[in-house]
């Protein structure tokens, strides 16, 4: 008798040529438990996200073990809700796509194991999706006509890079951070300013109330390259704040937030535009949690207009972690014949860029 995996291989191959493909996506790499149903990579049928932000807030950041336990408690209800909201029958699901990495290993394993049981139970292929490919794919849902090639500015909590995306799931790296990711820098600066977790959105909020009038570091050590460095500015902000505190002076939180944010956004935008110019690609796609930053959006909109570049950013709800982007990516994995996983699939803390 054929095994589950032999049947899955055959079904996976047949899905390549199917016109209507429904993928159920699962995401649990950090502090969001999410399940979504997407048709043909672009059509969102449901996207249920259960956030643990309020649970982790009191610790000032994500506590991995607490995250895993909460994923276990949430995932079944999130799944049921996503299927109900999509208005589909379980037998309509063609494949299950799950984030296998990068992320917190215990958290990832909850989604991976749920996905394994589900694909086995439904007798459909299981697809192992990279969280990075997911973030890029969020844009295919928001912008239905978007197709590669394009330049991708990847700005998440775990990664910061400029990628030349030549086709679905195919890219080369043009530049990356040599130290912290931009999301990490936002979160650390928020913490030093006493702003609640998650830091990025709070820095964004406070920056709107302040002026960019503090020069934390003078020049970009990586000028002329497409690489980034954010640990220098982060340390400069920490030193600036400590210095004032030692002197008993108060810190102008909105001004510090605005000054830090404008430095970071200048770096990201200038290099993203340079990457477009150097490659001759006139499309810029932004991916990852920091794409929710309002000032980044404002500056990119202006600069892309000036330079005649088309700008694509995910709608706000798809900027940060969600399963819709994983289900969308799953569809492109099918079309490309990539990512088919067996029931031995496990999580991975890192993925290659
Ligand atoms: O992509 P993401 O949800 O998780 C990873 O895949 O790593 O990104 C999370 C990061 C966090 O560092 C968070 O502070 C940041 O995205 N972030 C923001 C904003 N919203 C989320 N950073 C700046 N401004 C925002 N509005
Ligand atoms: Zn993410």
CSV table of C-alpha atoms and ligand atoms in Angstrom, one decimal:
chain,number,residue,atom,x,y,z
A,1,UNK,CA,0.0,0.0,0.0
A,2,UNK,CA,1.2,3.5,-0.8
A,3,UNK,CA,2.4,5.6,2.1
A,4,UNK,CA,1.1,9.1,3.1
A,5,UNK,CA,4.3,10.6,1.6
A,6,UNK,CA,4.0,8.8,-1.7
A,7,UNK,CA,0.4,10.0,-2.1
A,8,UNK,CA,1.5,13.5,-1.1
A,9,UNK,CA,4.3,13.6,-3.7
A,10,UNK,CA,1.8,12.7,-6.4
A,11,UNK,CA,-0.8,15.2,-5.2
A,12,UNK,CA,1.9,17.9,-4.9
A,13,UNK,CA,2.9,17.3,-8.5
A,14,UNK,CA,-0.7,17.4,-9.7
A,15,UNK,CA,-1.3,20.7,-7.9
A,16,UNK,CA,1.2,22.5,-10.1
A,17,UNK,CA,-1.3,22.5,-13.0
A,18,UNK,CA,-4.5,22.9,-10.9
A,19,UNK,CA,-6.3,26.2,-11.7
A,20,UNK,CA,-7.8,26.8,-8.2
A,21,UNK,CA,-5.5,26.0,-5.4
A,22,UNK,CA,-6.6,26.4,-1.8
A,23,UNK,CA,-3.7,26.5,0.8
A,24,UNK,CA,-4.2,26.6,4.6
A,25,UNK,CA,-1.3,28.4,6.2
A,26,UNK,CA,0.0,28.1,9.8
A,27,UNK,CA,2.4,30.6,11.5
A,28,UNK,CA,3.7,30.3,15.1
A,29,UNK,CA,7.4,31.4,14.8
A,30,UNK,CA,7.2,34.1,17.5
A,31,UNK,CA,4.3,35.5,19.5
A,32,UNK,CA,1.5,35.3,17.0
A,33,UNK,CA,-0.6,32.1,16.5
A,34,UNK,CA,-2.1,32.4,13.1
A,35,UNK,CA,-4.0,30.3,10.6
A,36,UNK,CA,-5.2,31.5,7.2
A,37,UNK,CA,-6.8,30.2,4.0
A,38,UNK,CA,-5.6,31.7,0.7
A,39,UNK,CA,-6.7,30.8,-2.8
A,40,UNK,CA,-4.2,30.9,-5.7
A,41,UNK,CA,-1.6,32.8,-3.7
A,42,UNK,CA,-3.4,36.2,-3.8
A,43,UNK,CA,-7.0,35.7,-2.6
A,44,UNK,CA,-7.5,36.0,1.1
A,45,UNK,CA,-10.3,33.8,2.4
A,46,UNK,CA,-9.5,34.1,6.1
A,47,UNK,CA,-6.7,35.3,8.3
A,48,UNK,CA,-7.1,34.7,12.0
A,49,UNK,CA,-4.3,36.0,14.3
A,50,UNK,CA,-4.2,35.5,18.0
A,51,UNK,CA,-1.5,37.8,19.5
A,52,UNK,CA,0.3,37.2,22.7
A,53,UNK,CA,1.5,40.8,23.0
A,54,UNK,CA,-0.4,41.4,26.2
A,55,UNK,CA,1.0,38.3,27.8
A,56,UNK,CA,4.7,39.2,27.0
A,57,UNK,CA,4.3,43.0,27.7
A,58,UNK,CA,5.0,42.6,31.4
A,59,UNK,CA,8.3,40.9,30.7
A,60,UNK,CA,9.4,43.6,28.2
A,61,UNK,CA,9.9,41.0,25.4
A,62,UNK,CA,8.9,37.6,24.2
A,63,UNK,CA,9.6,34.8,26.7
A,64,UNK,CA,10.1,31.7,24.5
A,65,UNK,CA,8.7,29.0,26.8
A,66,UNK,CA,5.6,31.2,27.6
A,67,UNK,CA,5.2,31.7,23.8
A,68,UNK,CA,5.2,27.9,23.1
A,69,UNK,CA,2.7,27.2,25.8
A,70,UNK,CA,0.3,29.9,24.5
A,71,UNK,CA,0.6,28.6,21.0
A,72,UNK,CA,-0.4,25.2,22.2
A,73,UNK,CA,-3.5,26.7,23.9
A,74,UNK,CA,-4.5,28.9,21.0
A,75,UNK,CA,-3.9,26.9,17.8
A,76,UNK,CA,-6.9,24.7,17.7
A,77,UNK,CA,-9.4,27.5,18.2
A,78,UNK,CA,-7.5,29.7,15.7
A,79,UNK,CA,-7.6,26.9,13.2
A,80,UNK,CA,-11.4,26.3,13.6
A,81,UNK,CA,-12.1,30.0,13.3
A,82,UNK,CA,-10.0,30.3,10.1
A,83,UNK,CA,-11.8,27.4,8.4
A,84,UNK,CA,-15.2,28.8,9.5
A,85,UNK,CA,-14.4,32.3,8.3
A,86,UNK,CA,-13.1,31.0,5.0
A,87,UNK,CA,-16.4,29.3,4.4
A,88,UNK,CA,-14.7,26.1,3.1
A,89,UNK,CA,-15.0,22.5,3.9
A,90,UNK,CA,-11.9,20.7,5.2
A,91,UNK,CA,-12.0,18.6,2.0
A,92,UNK,CA,-11.5,21.8,0.0
A,93,UNK,CA,-7.9,22.3,1.4
A,94,UNK,CA,-5.4,21.3,-1.3
A,95,UNK,CA,-2.2,21.6,0.9
A,96,UNK,CA,-1.1,22.8,4.3
A,97,UNK,CA,1.8,25.3,4.5
A,98,UNK,CA,3.6,26.0,7.7
A,99,UNK,CA,6.5,28.2,8.8
A,100,UNK,CA,9.4,25.9,9.7
A,101,UNK,CA,11.9,28.7,10.4
A,102,UNK,CA,13.3,31.1,11.3
A,103,UNK,CA,12.0,31.7,14.8
A,104,UNK,CA,11.8,30.4,18.3
A,105,UNK,CA,12.2,26.7,18.1
A,106,UNK,CA,9.6,25.7,20.7
A,107,UNK,CA,7.1,28.1,19.2
A,108,UNK,CA,7.8,26.8,15.6
A,109,UNK,CA,7.3,23.2,16.7
A,110,UNK,CA,3.7,23.9,17.8
A,111,UNK,CA,2.8,25.0,14.3
A,112,UNK,CA,4.9,22.4,12.6
A,113,UNK,CA,3.4,19.5,14.6
A,114,UNK,CA,-0.2,20.8,14.1
A,115,UNK,CA,0.5,21.1,10.4
A,116,UNK,CA,1.9,17.6,10.2
A,117,UNK,CA,-1.1,16.1,12.0
A,118,UNK,CA,-3.5,18.1,9.8
A,119,UNK,CA,-1.9,17.2,6.5
A,120,UNK,CA,-1.7,13.5,7.5
A,121,UNK,CA,-5.4,13.6,8.6
A,122,UNK,CA,-6.6,15.4,5.4
A,123,UNK,CA,-4.2,13.3,3.3
A,124,UNK,CA,-2.8,16.4,1.5
A,125,UNK,CA,0.8,17.6,0.9
A,126,UNK,CA,2.7,19.5,3.7
A,127,UNK,CA,4.8,22.4,2.6
A,128,UNK,CA,7.7,23.8,4.7
A,129,UNK,CA,7.7,27.6,4.2
A,130,UNK,CA,10.5,30.0,5.1
A,131,UNK,CA,9.2,32.9,7.2
A,132,UNK,CA,11.2,35.3,4.9
A,133,UNK,CA,9.5,34.0,1.8
A,134,UNK,CA,6.3,34.5,3.7
A,135,UNK,CA,7.0,38.2,4.4
A,136,UNK,CA,7.8,38.8,0.8
A,137,UNK,CA,4.6,37.0,-0.3
A,138,UNK,CA,2.4,39.2,1.8
A,139,UNK,CA,2.8,41.7,-1.0
A,140,UNK,CA,1.2,39.3,-3.5
A,141,UNK,CA,-2.0,39.5,-1.5
A,142,UNK,CA,-2.1,43.2,-1.2
A,143,UNK,CA,-1.0,43.9,-4.8
A,144,UNK,CA,-2.6,41.3,-6.9
A,145,UNK,CA,-0.8,42.3,-10.1
A,146,UNK,CA,2.7,42.3,-8.5
A,147,UNK,CA,5.2,39.8,-10.1
A,148,UNK,CA,8.9,39.4,-9.9
A,149,UNK,CA,11.5,40.7,-10.8
A,150,UNK,CA,11.9,43.4,-8.1
A,151,UNK,CA,14.1,44.6,-5.4
A,152,UNK,CA,13.0,43.6,-1.9
A,153,UNK,CA,13.8,45.7,1.2
A,154,UNK,CA,13.5,43.1,4.0
A,155,UNK,CA,13.0,44.8,7.3
A,156,UNK,CA,11.9,42.4,10.1
A,157,UNK,CA,12.7,41.7,13.7
A,158,UNK,CA,15.2,39.0,12.7
A,159,UNK,CA,16.5,40.2,9.3
A,160,UNK,CA,17.5,43.4,7.4
A,161,UNK,CA,18.6,42.9,3.8
A,162,UNK,CA,18.3,44.0,0.2
A,163,UNK,CA,17.4,41.2,-2.1
A,164,UNK,CA,17.2,41.0,-5.8
A,165,UNK,CA,14.1,38.8,-6.4
A,166,UNK,CA,14.4,37.4,-9.9
A,167,UNK,CA,11.4,35.0,-9.7
A,168,UNK,CA,9.0,33.6,-7.1
A,169,UNK,CA,11.2,32.1,-4.3
A,170,UNK,CA,14.4,33.0,-6.1
A,171,UNK,CA,16.6,35.8,-4.9
A,172,UNK,CA,20.2,36.9,-4.4
A,173,UNK,CA,21.4,39.0,-1.6
A,174,UNK,CA,22.7,42.5,-2.5
A,175,UNK,CA,23.3,43.6,1.1
A,176,UNK,CA,22.6,42.8,4.7
A,177,UNK,CA,23.1,44.1,8.2
A,178,UNK,CA,26.5,43.4,9.6
A,179,UNK,CA,25.2,43.5,13.2
A,180,UNK,CA,21.6,44.1,14.5
A,181,UNK,CA,18.4,43.9,12.5
A,182,UNK,CA,16.5,47.1,12.2
A,183,UNK,CA,13.6,45.7,14.2
A,184,UNK,CA,15.9,44.8,17.0
A,185,UNK,CA,17.3,48.3,17.0
A,186,UNK,CA,13.8,49.7,17.2
A,187,UNK,CA,12.9,47.4,20.1
A,188,UNK,CA,16.2,48.2,22.1
A,189,UNK,CA,15.7,51.9,21.7
A,190,UNK,CA,12.1,51.6,22.8
A,191,UNK,CA,13.3,49.7,25.9
A,192,UNK,CA,15.9,52.3,26.9
A,193,UNK,CA,13.2,55.0,26.4
A,194,UNK,CA,10.9,53.1,28.8
A,195,UNK,CA,8.4,52.4,26.0
A,196,UNK,CA,6.3,49.2,26.2
A,197,UNK,CA,6.9,46.1,24.2
A,198,UNK,CA,6.6,45.8,21.2
A,199,UNK,CA,8.9,48.7,20.8
A,200,UNK,CA,8.8,49.4,17.1
A,201,UNK,CA,5.2,50.7,16.9
A,202,UNK,CA,5.7,52.8,20.1
A,203,UNK,CA,8.9,54.5,18.7
A,204,UNK,CA,6.9,55.2,15.5
A,205,UNK,CA,4.1,56.7,17.6
A,206,UNK,CA,6.3,58.9,19.8
A,207,UNK,CA,8.4,60.0,16.9
A,208,UNK,CA,5.3,61.7,15.5
A,209,UNK,CA,5.3,64.0,18.5
A,210,UNK,CA,9.0,65.0,18.3
A,211,UNK,CA,11.6,66.6,16.2
A,212,UNK,CA,14.6,65.0,14.6
A,213,UNK,CA,17.2,67.3,16.2
A,214,UNK,CA,19.8,65.0,17.7
A,215,UNK,CA,22.7,63.6,15.7
A,216,UNK,CA,23.6,60.3,17.3
A,217,UNK,CA,26.3,59.3,15.0
A,218,UNK,CA,28.0,61.4,12.3
A,219,UNK,CA,28.4,59.2,9.4
A,220,UNK,CA,27.6,55.8,7.9
A,221,UNK,CA,30.6,53.5,8.1
A,222,UNK,CA,29.2,51.5,5.3
A,223,UNK,CA,28.6,54.4,2.9
A,224,UNK,CA,28.7,53.3,-0.7
A,225,UNK,CA,27.8,49.7,0.0
A,226,UNK,CA,24.3,48.1,0.3
A,227,UNK,CA,25.1,46.8,3.8
A,228,UNK,CA,23.6,48.2,7.0
A,229,UNK,CA,24.8,48.7,10.5
A,230,UNK,CA,22.4,49.6,13.3
A,231,UNK,CA,24.3,48.7,16.5
A,232,UNK,CA,26.3,52.0,16.4
A,233,UNK,CA,23.2,54.2,16.5
A,234,UNK,CA,21.5,51.9,19.0
A,235,UNK,CA,24.6,52.2,21.4
A,236,UNK,CA,24.7,56.0,20.8
A,237,UNK,CA,21.1,56.3,21.9
A,238,UNK,CA,21.8,54.2,25.0
A,239,UNK,CA,24.8,56.3,25.9
A,240,UNK,CA,22.9,59.6,25.3
A,241,UNK,CA,20.1,58.5,27.5
A,242,UNK,CA,22.4,57.2,30.3
A,243,UNK,CA,24.4,60.4,30.2
A,244,UNK,CA,21.3,62.6,30.7
A,245,UNK,CA,20.1,60.3,33.5
A,246,UNK,CA,23.4,60.5,35.3
A,247,UNK,CA,23.2,64.3,35.2
A,248,UNK,CA,19.7,64.1,36.5
A,249,UNK,CA,18.3,65.7,33.3
A,250,UNK,CA,15.1,64.5,31.7
A,251,UNK,CA,15.0,62.8,28.3
A,252,UNK,CA,12.9,64.2,25.6
A,253,UNK,CA,11.4,60.8,24.5
A,254,UNK,CA,9.6,62.1,21.3
A,255,UNK,CA,12.8,63.9,20.1
A,256,UNK,CA,15.0,60.8,20.7
A,257,UNK,CA,12.5,58.6,19.0
A,258,UNK,CA,12.2,61.0,16.0
A,259,UNK,CA,16.0,61.4,15.7
A,260,UNK,CA,16.7,57.7,15.9
A,261,UNK,CA,13.9,56.8,13.4
A,262,UNK,CA,15.0,59.4,10.9
A,263,UNK,CA,18.6,58.1,10.9
A,264,UNK,CA,17.4,54.5,10.4
A,265,UNK,CA,14.9,55.4,7.7
A,266,UNK,CA,17.5,57.5,5.9
A,267,UNK,CA,19.8,54.4,5.8
A,268,UNK,CA,17.1,52.0,4.6
A,269,UNK,CA,15.6,54.3,2.0
A,270,UNK,CA,18.9,55.6,0.4
A,271,UNK,CA,20.2,52.0,0.1
A,272,UNK,CA,16.9,50.6,-1.3
A,273,UNK,CA,16.9,53.3,-4.0
A,274,UNK,CA,20.6,52.6,-4.7
A,275,UNK,CA,19.8,48.9,-5.2
A,276,UNK,CA,17.1,49.8,-7.7
A,277,UNK,CA,19.4,52.1,-9.6
A,278,UNK,CA,22.3,49.7,-9.6
A,279,UNK,CA,20.2,46.8,-10.9
A,280,UNK,CA,18.0,48.8,-13.2
A,281,UNK,CA,14.9,47.4,-11.5
A,282,UNK,CA,12.1,49.9,-11.2
A,283,UNK,CA,10.0,48.0,-8.6
A,284,UNK,CA,10.6,48.1,-4.9
A,285,UNK,CA,8.8,45.7,-2.5
A,286,UNK,CA,9.1,46.1,1.3
A,287,UNK,CA,8.7,43.1,3.6
A,288,UNK,CA,8.7,42.4,7.3
A,289,UNK,CA,7.4,44.0,10.5
A,290,UNK,CA,9.2,47.3,10.1
A,291,UNK,CA,7.3,47.9,6.9
A,292,UNK,CA,4.5,49.0,9.3
A,293,UNK,CA,6.6,52.1,10.1
A,294,UNK,CA,4.7,55.2,9.1
A,295,UNK,CA,7.8,57.3,8.5
A,296,UNK,CA,9.5,54.6,6.4
A,297,UNK,CA,6.3,54.5,4.2
A,298,UNK,CA,6.2,58.3,3.9
A,299,UNK,CA,9.9,58.6,2.9
A,300,UNK,CA,9.8,55.7,0.5
A,301,UNK,CA,6.7,57.1,-1.2
A,302,UNK,CA,8.4,60.4,-1.8
A,303,UNK,CA,11.7,58.9,-2.9
A,304,UNK,CA,10.2,56.3,-5.2
A,305,UNK,CA,8.1,59.0,-6.8
A,306,UNK,CA,11.2,61.2,-7.4
A,307,UNK,CA,13.1,58.3,-8.8
A,308,UNK,CA,10.3,56.9,-10.9
A,309,UNK,CA,10.2,53.6,-9.0
A,310,UNK,CA,7.0,51.7,-8.3
A,311,UNK,CA,6.6,51.1,-4.5
A,312,UNK,CA,4.8,48.1,-3.0
A,313,UNK,CA,4.2,47.7,0.7
A,314,UNK,CA,1.9,45.2,2.4
A,315,UNK,CA,-1.4,46.5,3.9
A,316,UNK,CA,-0.9,47.1,7.6
A,317,UNK,CA,-2.4,43.9,8.9
A,318,UNK,CA,0.0,41.8,6.7
A,319,UNK,CA,3.2,43.7,7.7
A,320,UNK,CA,3.7,41.9,10.9
A,321,UNK,CA,3.5,38.1,11.5
A,322,UNK,CA,0.4,36.4,10.0
A,323,UNK,CA,-0.4,33.1,8.4
A,324,UNK,CA,-1.9,34.6,5.2
A,325,UNK,CA,1.6,35.3,3.9
A,326,UNK,CA,2.6,31.7,4.7
A,327,UNK,CA,-0.4,30.3,2.8
A,328,UNK,CA,0.4,32.7,-0.1
A,329,UNK,CA,4.0,31.6,-0.2
A,330,UNK,CA,2.8,28.0,0.0
A,331,UNK,CA,1.0,28.4,-3.3
A,332,UNK,CA,4.2,29.6,-5.0
A,333,UNK,CA,6.2,26.7,-3.5
A,334,UNK,CA,3.6,24.4,-5.2
A,335,UNK,CA,4.0,26.2,-8.5
A,336,UNK,CA,7.8,26.0,-8.3
A,337,UNK,CA,7.7,22.3,-7.1
A,338,UNK,CA,9.6,23.3,-3.9
A,339,UNK,CA,9.1,22.7,-0.1
A,340,UNK,CA,7.3,19.4,0.0
A,341,UNK,CA,7.9,18.0,3.4
A,342,UNK,CA,7.5,14.6,5.1
A,343,UNK,CA,6.2,13.9,8.5
A,344,UNK,CA,9.7,14.1,9.8
A,345,UNK,CA,9.7,17.9,9.3
A,346,UNK,CA,11.1,19.9,12.2
A,347,UNK,CA,11.6,23.5,13.1
A,348,UNK,CA,14.7,25.5,12.4
A,349,UNK,CA,15.8,28.6,14.4
A,350,UNK,CA,17.5,30.1,11.3
A,351,UNK,CA,17.0,29.9,7.6
A,352,UNK,CA,19.4,30.9,4.9
A,353,UNK,CA,18.7,34.2,3.2
B,1,LIG,O1,8.5,40.7,10.8
B,1,LIG,P1,8.2,40.7,12.2
B,1,LIG,O2,6.7,40.7,12.6
B,1,LIG,O3,8.9,39.6,13.0
B,1,LIG,C1,10.0,38.9,12.4
B,1,LIG,O4,9.8,38.2,11.5
B,1,LIG,O5,11.1,39.1,13.0
B,1,LIG,O6,8.9,42.0,12.8
B,1,LIG,C2,8.8,42.4,14.1
B,1,LIG,C3,9.5,43.7,14.2
B,1,LIG,C4,9.7,44.1,15.7
B,1,LIG,O7,11.0,44.4,15.9
B,1,LIG,C5,8.8,45.3,15.8
B,1,LIG,O8,9.2,46.3,16.8
B,1,LIG,C6,8.9,45.9,14.4
B,1,LIG,O9,8.8,44.8,13.5
B,1,LIG,N1,7.8,46.8,14.1
B,1,LIG,C7,8.0,48.1,13.8
B,1,LIG,C8,6.7,48.7,13.6
B,1,LIG,N2,5.8,47.7,13.7
B,1,LIG,C9,6.5,46.5,14.0
B,1,LIG,N3,9.1,48.9,13.8
B,1,LIG,C10,8.9,50.2,13.5
B,1,LIG,N4,7.7,50.8,13.3
B,1,LIG,C11,6.6,50.1,13.4
B,1,LIG,N5,5.4,50.7,13.2
B,2,LIG,ZN1,8.1,38.0,10.8
